PDB file of C-alpha atoms in Angstrom:
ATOM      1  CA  UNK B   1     -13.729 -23.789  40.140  1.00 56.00           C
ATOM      2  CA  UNK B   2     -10.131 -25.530  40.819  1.00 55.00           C
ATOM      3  CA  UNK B   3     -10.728 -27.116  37.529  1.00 53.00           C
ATOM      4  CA  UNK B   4     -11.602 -24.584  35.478  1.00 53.00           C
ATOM      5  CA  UNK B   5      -8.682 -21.836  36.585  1.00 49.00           C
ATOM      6  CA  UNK B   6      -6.441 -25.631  36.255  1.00 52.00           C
ATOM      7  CA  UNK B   7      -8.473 -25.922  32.095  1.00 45.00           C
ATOM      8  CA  UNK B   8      -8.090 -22.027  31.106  1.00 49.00           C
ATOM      9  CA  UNK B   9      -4.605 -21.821  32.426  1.00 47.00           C
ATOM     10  CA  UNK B  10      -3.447 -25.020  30.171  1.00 42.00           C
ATOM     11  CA  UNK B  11      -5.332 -23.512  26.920  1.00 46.00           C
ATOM     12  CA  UNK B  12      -3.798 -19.968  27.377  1.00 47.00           C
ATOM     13  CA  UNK B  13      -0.194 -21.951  27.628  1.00 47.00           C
ATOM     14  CA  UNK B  14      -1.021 -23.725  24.282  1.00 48.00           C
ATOM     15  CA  UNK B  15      -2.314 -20.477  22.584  1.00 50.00           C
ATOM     16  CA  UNK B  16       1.093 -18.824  23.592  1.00 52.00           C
ATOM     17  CA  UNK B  17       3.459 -21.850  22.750  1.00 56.00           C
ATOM     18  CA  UNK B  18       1.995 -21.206  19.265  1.00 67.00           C
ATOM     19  CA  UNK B  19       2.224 -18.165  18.996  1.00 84.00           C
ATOM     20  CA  UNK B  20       5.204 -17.016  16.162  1.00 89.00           C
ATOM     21  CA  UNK B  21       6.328 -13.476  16.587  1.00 94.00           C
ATOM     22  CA  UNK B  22      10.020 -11.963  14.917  1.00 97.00           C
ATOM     23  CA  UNK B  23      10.822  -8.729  12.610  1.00 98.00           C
ATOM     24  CA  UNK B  24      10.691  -7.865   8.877  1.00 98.00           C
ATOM     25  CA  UNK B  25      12.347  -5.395   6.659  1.00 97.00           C
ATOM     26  CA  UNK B  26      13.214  -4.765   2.905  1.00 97.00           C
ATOM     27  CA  UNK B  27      12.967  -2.942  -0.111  1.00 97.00           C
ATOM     28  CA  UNK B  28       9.348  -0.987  -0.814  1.00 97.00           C
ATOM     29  CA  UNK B  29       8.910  -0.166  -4.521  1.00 96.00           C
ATOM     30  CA  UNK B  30       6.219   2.949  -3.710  1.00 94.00           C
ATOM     31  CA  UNK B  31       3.964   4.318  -6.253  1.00 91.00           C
ATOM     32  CA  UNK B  32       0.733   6.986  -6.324  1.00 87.00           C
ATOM     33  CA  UNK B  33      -2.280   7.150  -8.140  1.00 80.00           C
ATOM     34  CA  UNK B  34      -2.513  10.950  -8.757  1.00 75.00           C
ATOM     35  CA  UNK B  35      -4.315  13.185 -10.085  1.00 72.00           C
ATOM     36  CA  UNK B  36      -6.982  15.981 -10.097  1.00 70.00           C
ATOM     37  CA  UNK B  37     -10.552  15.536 -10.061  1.00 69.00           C
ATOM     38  CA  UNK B  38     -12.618  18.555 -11.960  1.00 66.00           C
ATOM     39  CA  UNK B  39     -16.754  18.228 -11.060  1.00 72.00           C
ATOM     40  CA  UNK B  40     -19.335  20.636 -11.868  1.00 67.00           C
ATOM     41  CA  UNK B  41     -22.068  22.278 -14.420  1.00 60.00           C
ATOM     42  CA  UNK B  42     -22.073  24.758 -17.302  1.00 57.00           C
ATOM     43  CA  UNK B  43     -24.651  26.443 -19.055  1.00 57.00           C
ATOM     44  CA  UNK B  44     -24.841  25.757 -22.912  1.00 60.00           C
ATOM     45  CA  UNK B  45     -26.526  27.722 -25.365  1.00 56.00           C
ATOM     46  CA  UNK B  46     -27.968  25.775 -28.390  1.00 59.00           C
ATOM     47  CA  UNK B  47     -28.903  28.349 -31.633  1.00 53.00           C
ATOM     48  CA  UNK B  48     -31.223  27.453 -34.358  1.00 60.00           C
ATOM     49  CA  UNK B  49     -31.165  29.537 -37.242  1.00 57.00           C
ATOM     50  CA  UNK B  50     -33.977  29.686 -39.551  1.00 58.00           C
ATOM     51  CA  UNK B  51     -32.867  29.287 -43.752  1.00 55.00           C
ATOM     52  CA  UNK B  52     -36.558  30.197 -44.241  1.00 57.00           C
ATOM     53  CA  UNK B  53     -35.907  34.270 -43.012  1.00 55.00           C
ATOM     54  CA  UNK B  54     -37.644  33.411 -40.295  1.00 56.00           C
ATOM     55  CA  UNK B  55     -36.254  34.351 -36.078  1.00 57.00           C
ATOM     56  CA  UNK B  56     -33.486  32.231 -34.876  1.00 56.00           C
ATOM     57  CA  UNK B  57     -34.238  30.313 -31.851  1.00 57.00           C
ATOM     58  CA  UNK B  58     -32.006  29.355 -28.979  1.00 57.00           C
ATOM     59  CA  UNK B  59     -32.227  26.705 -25.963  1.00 61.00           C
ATOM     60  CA  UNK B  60     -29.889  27.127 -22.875  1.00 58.00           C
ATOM     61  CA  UNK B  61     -29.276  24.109 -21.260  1.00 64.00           C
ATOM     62  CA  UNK B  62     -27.206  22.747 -18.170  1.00 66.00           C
ATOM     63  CA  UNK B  63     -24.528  20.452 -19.201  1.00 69.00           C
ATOM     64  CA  UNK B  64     -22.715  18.445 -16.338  1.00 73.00           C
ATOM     65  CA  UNK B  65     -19.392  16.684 -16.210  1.00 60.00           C
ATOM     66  CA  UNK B  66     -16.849  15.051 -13.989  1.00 69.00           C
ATOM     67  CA  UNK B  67     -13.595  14.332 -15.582  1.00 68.00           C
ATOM     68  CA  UNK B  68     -10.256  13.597 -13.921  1.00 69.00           C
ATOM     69  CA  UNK B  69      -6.724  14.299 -15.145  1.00 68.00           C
ATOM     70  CA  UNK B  70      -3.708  12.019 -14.029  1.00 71.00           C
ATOM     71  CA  UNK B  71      -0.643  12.825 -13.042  1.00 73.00           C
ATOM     72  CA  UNK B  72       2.052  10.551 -14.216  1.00 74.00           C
ATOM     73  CA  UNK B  73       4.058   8.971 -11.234  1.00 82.00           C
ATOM     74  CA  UNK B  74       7.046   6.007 -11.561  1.00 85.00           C
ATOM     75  CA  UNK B  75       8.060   4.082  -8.836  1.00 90.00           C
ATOM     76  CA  UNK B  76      10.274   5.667  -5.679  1.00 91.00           C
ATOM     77  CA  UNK B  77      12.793   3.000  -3.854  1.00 93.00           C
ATOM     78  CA  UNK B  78      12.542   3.116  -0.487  1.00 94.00           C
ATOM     79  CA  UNK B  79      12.510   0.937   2.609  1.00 96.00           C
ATOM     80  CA  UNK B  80       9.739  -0.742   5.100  1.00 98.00           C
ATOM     81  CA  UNK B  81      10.832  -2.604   8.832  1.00 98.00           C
ATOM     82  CA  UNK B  82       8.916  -3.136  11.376  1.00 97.00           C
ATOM     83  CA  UNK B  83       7.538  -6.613  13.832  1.00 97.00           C
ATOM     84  CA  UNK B  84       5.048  -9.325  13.332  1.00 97.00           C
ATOM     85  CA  UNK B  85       3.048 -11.359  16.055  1.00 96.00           C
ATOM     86  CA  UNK B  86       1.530 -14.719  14.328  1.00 94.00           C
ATOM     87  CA  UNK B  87      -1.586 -16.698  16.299  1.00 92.00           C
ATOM     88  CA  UNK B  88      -3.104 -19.976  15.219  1.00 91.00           C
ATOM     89  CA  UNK B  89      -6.658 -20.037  14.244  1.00 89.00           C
ATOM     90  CA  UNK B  90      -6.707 -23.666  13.175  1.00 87.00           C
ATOM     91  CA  UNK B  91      -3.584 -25.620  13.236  1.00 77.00           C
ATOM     92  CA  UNK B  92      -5.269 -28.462  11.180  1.00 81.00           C
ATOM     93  CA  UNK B  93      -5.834 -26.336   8.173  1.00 81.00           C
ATOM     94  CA  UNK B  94      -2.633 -24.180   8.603  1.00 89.00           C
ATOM     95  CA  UNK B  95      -4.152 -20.920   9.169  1.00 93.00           C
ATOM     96  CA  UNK B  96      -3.117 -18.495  11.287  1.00 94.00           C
ATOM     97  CA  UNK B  97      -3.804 -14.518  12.059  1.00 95.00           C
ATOM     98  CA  UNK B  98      -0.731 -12.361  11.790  1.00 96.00           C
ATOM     99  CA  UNK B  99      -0.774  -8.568  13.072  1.00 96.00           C
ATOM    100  CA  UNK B 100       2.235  -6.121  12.342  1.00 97.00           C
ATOM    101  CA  UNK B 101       3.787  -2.932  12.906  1.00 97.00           C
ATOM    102  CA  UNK B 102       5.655  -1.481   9.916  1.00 98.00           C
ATOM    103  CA  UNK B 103       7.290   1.651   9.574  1.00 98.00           C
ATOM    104  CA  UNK B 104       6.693   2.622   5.614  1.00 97.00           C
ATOM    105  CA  UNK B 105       8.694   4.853   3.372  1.00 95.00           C
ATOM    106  CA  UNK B 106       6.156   5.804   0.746  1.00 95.00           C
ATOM    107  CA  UNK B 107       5.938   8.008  -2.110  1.00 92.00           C
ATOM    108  CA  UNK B 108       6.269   8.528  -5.586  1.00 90.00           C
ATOM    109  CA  UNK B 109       8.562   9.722  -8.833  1.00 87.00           C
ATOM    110  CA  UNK B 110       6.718  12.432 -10.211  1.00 78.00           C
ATOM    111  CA  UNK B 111       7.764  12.381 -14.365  1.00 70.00           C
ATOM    112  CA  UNK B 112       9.284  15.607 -16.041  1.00 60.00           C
ATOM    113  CA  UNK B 113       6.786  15.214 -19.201  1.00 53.00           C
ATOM    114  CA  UNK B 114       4.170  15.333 -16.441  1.00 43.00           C
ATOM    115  CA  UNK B 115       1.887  18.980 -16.778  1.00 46.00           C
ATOM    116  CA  UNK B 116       2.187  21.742 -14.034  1.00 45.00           C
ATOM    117  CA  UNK B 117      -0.954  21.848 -12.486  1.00 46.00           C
ATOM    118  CA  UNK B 118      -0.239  22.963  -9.247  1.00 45.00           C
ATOM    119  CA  UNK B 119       2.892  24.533  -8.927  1.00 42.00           C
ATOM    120  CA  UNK B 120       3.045  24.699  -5.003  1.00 38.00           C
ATOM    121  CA  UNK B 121       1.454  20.898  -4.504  1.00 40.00           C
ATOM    122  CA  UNK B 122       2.948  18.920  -7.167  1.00 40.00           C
ATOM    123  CA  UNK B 123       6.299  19.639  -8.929  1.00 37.00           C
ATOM    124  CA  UNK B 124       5.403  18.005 -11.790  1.00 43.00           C
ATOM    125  CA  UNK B 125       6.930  20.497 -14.855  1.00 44.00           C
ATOM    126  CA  UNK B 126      10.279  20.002 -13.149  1.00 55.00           C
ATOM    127  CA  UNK B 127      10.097  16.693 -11.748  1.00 68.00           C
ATOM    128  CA  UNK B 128      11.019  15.248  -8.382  1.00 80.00           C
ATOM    129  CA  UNK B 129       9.170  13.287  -5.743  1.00 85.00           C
ATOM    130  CA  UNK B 130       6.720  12.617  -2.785  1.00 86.00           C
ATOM    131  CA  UNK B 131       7.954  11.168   0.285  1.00 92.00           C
ATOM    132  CA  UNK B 132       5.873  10.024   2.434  1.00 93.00           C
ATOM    133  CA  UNK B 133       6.413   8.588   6.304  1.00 95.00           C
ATOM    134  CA  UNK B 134       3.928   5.968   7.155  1.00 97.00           C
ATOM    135  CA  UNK B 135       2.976   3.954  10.441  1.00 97.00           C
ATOM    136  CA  UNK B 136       0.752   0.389   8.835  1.00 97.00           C
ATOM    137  CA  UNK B 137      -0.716  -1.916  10.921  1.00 97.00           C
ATOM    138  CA  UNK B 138      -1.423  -5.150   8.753  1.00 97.00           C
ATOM    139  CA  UNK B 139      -4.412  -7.729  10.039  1.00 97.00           C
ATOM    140  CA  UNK B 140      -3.817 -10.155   8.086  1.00 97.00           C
ATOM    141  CA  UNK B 141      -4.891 -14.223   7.528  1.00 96.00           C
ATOM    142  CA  UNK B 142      -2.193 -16.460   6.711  1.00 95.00           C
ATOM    143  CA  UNK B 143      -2.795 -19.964   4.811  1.00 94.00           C
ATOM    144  CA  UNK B 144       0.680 -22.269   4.498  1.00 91.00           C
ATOM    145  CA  UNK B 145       0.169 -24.743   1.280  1.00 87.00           C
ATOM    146  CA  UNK B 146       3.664 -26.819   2.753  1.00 77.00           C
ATOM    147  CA  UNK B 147       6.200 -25.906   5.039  1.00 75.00           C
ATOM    148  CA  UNK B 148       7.883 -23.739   2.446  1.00 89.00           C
ATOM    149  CA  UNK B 149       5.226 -21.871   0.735  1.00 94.00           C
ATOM    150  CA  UNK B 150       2.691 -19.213   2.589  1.00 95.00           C
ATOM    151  CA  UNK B 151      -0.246 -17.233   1.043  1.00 96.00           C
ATOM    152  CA  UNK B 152      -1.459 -14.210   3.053  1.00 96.00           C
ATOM    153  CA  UNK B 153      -4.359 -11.611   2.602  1.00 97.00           C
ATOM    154  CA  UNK B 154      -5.917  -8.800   4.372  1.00 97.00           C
ATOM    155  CA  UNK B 155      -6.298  -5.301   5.067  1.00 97.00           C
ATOM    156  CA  UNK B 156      -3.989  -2.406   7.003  1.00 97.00           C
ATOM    157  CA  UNK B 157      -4.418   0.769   8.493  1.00 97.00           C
ATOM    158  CA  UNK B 158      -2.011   3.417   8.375  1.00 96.00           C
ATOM    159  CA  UNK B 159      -1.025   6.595   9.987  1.00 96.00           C
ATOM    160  CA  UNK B 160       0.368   9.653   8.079  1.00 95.00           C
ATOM    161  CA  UNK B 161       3.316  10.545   9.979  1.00 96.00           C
ATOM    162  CA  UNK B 162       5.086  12.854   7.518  1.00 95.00           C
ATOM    163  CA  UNK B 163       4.943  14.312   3.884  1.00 93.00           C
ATOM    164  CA  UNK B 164       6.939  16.238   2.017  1.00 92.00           C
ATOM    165  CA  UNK B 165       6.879  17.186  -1.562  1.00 86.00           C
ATOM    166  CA  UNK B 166      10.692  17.540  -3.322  1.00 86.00           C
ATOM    167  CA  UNK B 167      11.739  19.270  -6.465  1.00 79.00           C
ATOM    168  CA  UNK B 168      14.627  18.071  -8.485  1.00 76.00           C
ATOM    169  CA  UNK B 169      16.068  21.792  -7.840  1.00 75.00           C
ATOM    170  CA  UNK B 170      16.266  20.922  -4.147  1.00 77.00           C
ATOM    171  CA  UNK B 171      13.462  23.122  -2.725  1.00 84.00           C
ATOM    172  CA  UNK B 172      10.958  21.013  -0.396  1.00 86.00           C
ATOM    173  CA  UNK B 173       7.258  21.560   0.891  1.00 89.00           C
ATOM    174  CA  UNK B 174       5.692  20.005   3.745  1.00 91.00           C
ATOM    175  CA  UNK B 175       2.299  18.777   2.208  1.00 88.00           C
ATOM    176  CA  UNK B 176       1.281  16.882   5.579  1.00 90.00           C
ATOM    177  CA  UNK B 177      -1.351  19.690   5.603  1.00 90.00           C
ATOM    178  CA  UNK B 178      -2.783  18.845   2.289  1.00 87.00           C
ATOM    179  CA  UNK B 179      -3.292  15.292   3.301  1.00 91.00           C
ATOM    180  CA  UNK B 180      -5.692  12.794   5.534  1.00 92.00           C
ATOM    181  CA  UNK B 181      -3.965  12.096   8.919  1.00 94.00           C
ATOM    182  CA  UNK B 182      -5.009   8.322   8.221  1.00 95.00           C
ATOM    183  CA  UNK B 183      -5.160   5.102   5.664  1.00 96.00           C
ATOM    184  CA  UNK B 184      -7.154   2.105   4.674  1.00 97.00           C
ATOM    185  CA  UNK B 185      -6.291  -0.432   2.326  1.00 97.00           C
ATOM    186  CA  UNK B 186      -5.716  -3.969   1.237  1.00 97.00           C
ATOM    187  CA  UNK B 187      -2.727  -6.401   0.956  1.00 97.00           C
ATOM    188  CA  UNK B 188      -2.120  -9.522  -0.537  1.00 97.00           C
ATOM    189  CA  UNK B 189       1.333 -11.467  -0.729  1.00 97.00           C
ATOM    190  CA  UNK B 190       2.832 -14.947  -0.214  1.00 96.00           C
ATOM    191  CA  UNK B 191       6.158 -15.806   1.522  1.00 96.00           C
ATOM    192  CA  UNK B 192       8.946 -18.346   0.678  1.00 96.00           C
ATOM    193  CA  UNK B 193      10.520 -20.282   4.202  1.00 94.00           C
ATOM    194  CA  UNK B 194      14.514 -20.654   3.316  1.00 94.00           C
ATOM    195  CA  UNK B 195      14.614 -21.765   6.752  1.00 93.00           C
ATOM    196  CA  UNK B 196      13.353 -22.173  10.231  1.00 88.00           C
ATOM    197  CA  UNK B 197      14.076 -19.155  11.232  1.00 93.00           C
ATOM    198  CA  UNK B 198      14.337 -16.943   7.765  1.00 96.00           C
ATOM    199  CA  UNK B 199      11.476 -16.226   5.116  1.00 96.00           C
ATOM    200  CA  UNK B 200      11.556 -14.080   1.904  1.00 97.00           C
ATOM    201  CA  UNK B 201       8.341 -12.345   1.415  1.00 97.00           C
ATOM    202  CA  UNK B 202       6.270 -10.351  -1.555  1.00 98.00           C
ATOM    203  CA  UNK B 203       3.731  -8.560  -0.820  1.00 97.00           C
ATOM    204  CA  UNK B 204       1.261  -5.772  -2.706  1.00 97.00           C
ATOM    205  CA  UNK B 205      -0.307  -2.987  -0.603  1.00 97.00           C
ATOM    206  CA  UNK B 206      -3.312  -1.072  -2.253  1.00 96.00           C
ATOM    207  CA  UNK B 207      -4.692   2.141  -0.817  1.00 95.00           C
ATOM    208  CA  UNK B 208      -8.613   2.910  -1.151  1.00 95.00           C
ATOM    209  CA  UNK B 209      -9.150   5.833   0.558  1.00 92.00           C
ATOM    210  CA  UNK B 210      -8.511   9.200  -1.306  1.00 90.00           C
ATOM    211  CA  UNK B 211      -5.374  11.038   1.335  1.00 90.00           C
ATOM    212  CA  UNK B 212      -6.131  14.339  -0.653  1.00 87.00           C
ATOM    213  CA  UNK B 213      -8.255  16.460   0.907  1.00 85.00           C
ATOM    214  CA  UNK B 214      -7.270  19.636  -0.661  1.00 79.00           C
ATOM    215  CA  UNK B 215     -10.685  20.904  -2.528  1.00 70.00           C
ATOM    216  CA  UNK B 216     -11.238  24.171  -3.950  1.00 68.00           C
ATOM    217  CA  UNK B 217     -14.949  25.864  -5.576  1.00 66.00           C
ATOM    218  CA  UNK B 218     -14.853  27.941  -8.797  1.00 62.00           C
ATOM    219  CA  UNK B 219     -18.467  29.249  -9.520  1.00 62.00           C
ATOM    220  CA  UNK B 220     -19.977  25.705 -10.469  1.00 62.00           C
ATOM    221  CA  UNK B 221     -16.828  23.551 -10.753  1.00 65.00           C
ATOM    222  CA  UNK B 222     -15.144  22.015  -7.547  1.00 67.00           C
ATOM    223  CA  UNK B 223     -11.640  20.927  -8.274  1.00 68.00           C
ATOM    224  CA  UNK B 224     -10.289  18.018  -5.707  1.00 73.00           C
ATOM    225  CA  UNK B 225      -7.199  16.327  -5.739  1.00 77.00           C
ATOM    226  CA  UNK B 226      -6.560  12.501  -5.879  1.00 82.00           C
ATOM    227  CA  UNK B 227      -3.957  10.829  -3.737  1.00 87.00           C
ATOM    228  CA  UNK B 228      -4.011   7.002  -3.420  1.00 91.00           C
ATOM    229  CA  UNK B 229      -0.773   4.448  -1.952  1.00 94.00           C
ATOM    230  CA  UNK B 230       0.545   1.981  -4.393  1.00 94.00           C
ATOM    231  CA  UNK B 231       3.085  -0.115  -3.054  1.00 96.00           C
ATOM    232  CA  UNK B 232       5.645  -3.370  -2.869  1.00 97.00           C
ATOM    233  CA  UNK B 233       7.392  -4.830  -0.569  1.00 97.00           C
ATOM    234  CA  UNK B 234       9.903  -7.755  -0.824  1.00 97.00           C
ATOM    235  CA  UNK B 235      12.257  -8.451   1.832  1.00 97.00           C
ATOM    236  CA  UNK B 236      13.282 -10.441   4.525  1.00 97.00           C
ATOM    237  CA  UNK B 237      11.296 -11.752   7.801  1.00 96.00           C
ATOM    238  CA  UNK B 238      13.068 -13.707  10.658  1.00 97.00           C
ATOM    239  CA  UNK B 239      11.336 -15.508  13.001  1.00 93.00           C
ATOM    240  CA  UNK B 240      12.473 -16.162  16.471  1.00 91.00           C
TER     241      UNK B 240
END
């Protein structure tokens, strides 16, 4: 029993000697994919008229459809910082498992050209922009080619902390109500070592759950919104 307290108390050591932990920060380039979702049946009528004299005819029919309209968005410049804890899964083939915490300025630019579809939700006829504060949690793999060059892949979750909705005449709405309390997407980047200790990293985050849940029913059409995270980060990690 000596022995095996003596064995598990050697491999935790190792684990931990390995482990790589520091903080991150930079420049997020945020973007939305937008839009609004209209779903639903009408009737059709379909008259046949007869050249011969004879009665016209007519079919009624239901027709269904399920078109979306986008909302054009540009880029918002904002910021991301947050920690990182890096554990080896195999040493021998340089990967490793890398877990953050990132606090996440997202949002969008919504364009002037863009149609008013929803004067209290979207600000679009005017222009302005989406803010939106965001807890992430990365889990990601991470697979080093040299000791320079890093490739890294996985998914994050993220909390909705805050949303807000901004006009270019000043006036603000707080659209935290109008969204999903959480997130779920995927991220793929790759890192640059300029040192030991400092890293330069690019990474793309892509949202795949829909954070609109706004929906409303008229007769046979339901109209939902569309709300989905597009960001990228490049920035600065530093290891200590």
């Amino acid at each position: 029993m000596k022995n095996i307290k003596i064995l598990a108390l050697l491999i935790c050591t190792s684990v931990f000697s390995q482990m790589k932990y520091g903080v991150k920060g930079g420049l997020n380039l945020a973007d939305i994919s937008q839009g609004v979702n209209f779903k639903g049946s009408v009737l059709t009528e379909n008259v046949t008229i007869n050249d011969g004299g004879g009665q016209s005819s007519s079919d009624v029919s239901t027709q269904s459809f399920n078109q979306t309209v986008y909302i054009n968005t540009s880029p918002k410049i904002s910021f991301y910082l947050g920690g990182f804890l890096e554990t080896p899964i195999n040493t021998k083939k340089n990967l490793f498992l890398r877990t953050e915490l990132l606090y996440c300025q997202n949002g969008a630019t919504l364009d002037k050209k863009t149609e008013d579809l929803n004067q209290d939700i979207y600000y679009s006829s005017s222009g302005g922009y989406f803010t939106l504060g965001q807890l992430n949690i990365p889990i990601l793999v991470k697979f080093t080619t040299n000791k320079k060059i890093s490739f890294i892949g996985g998914c994050y979750t993220g909390v909705i902390l805050t949303a807000k909705g901004t006009g270019n005449d000043g006036t603000s709405v707080d659209l935290k109500s109008n969204l999903k309390n959480f997130d779920f997407g995927l991220q793929l980047g790759t890192s640059y070592s300029i040192n030991k200790n400092l890293s330069i990293e690019l990474c793309y985050n892509r949202g795949i759950i829909n954070l609109d849940k706004t929906s409303q029913n008229f007769y046979t059409i339901e109209v939902s919104g569309l709300y989905y995270n597009r960001t990228v980060h490049l920035g600065l990690e530093y290891q200590f």
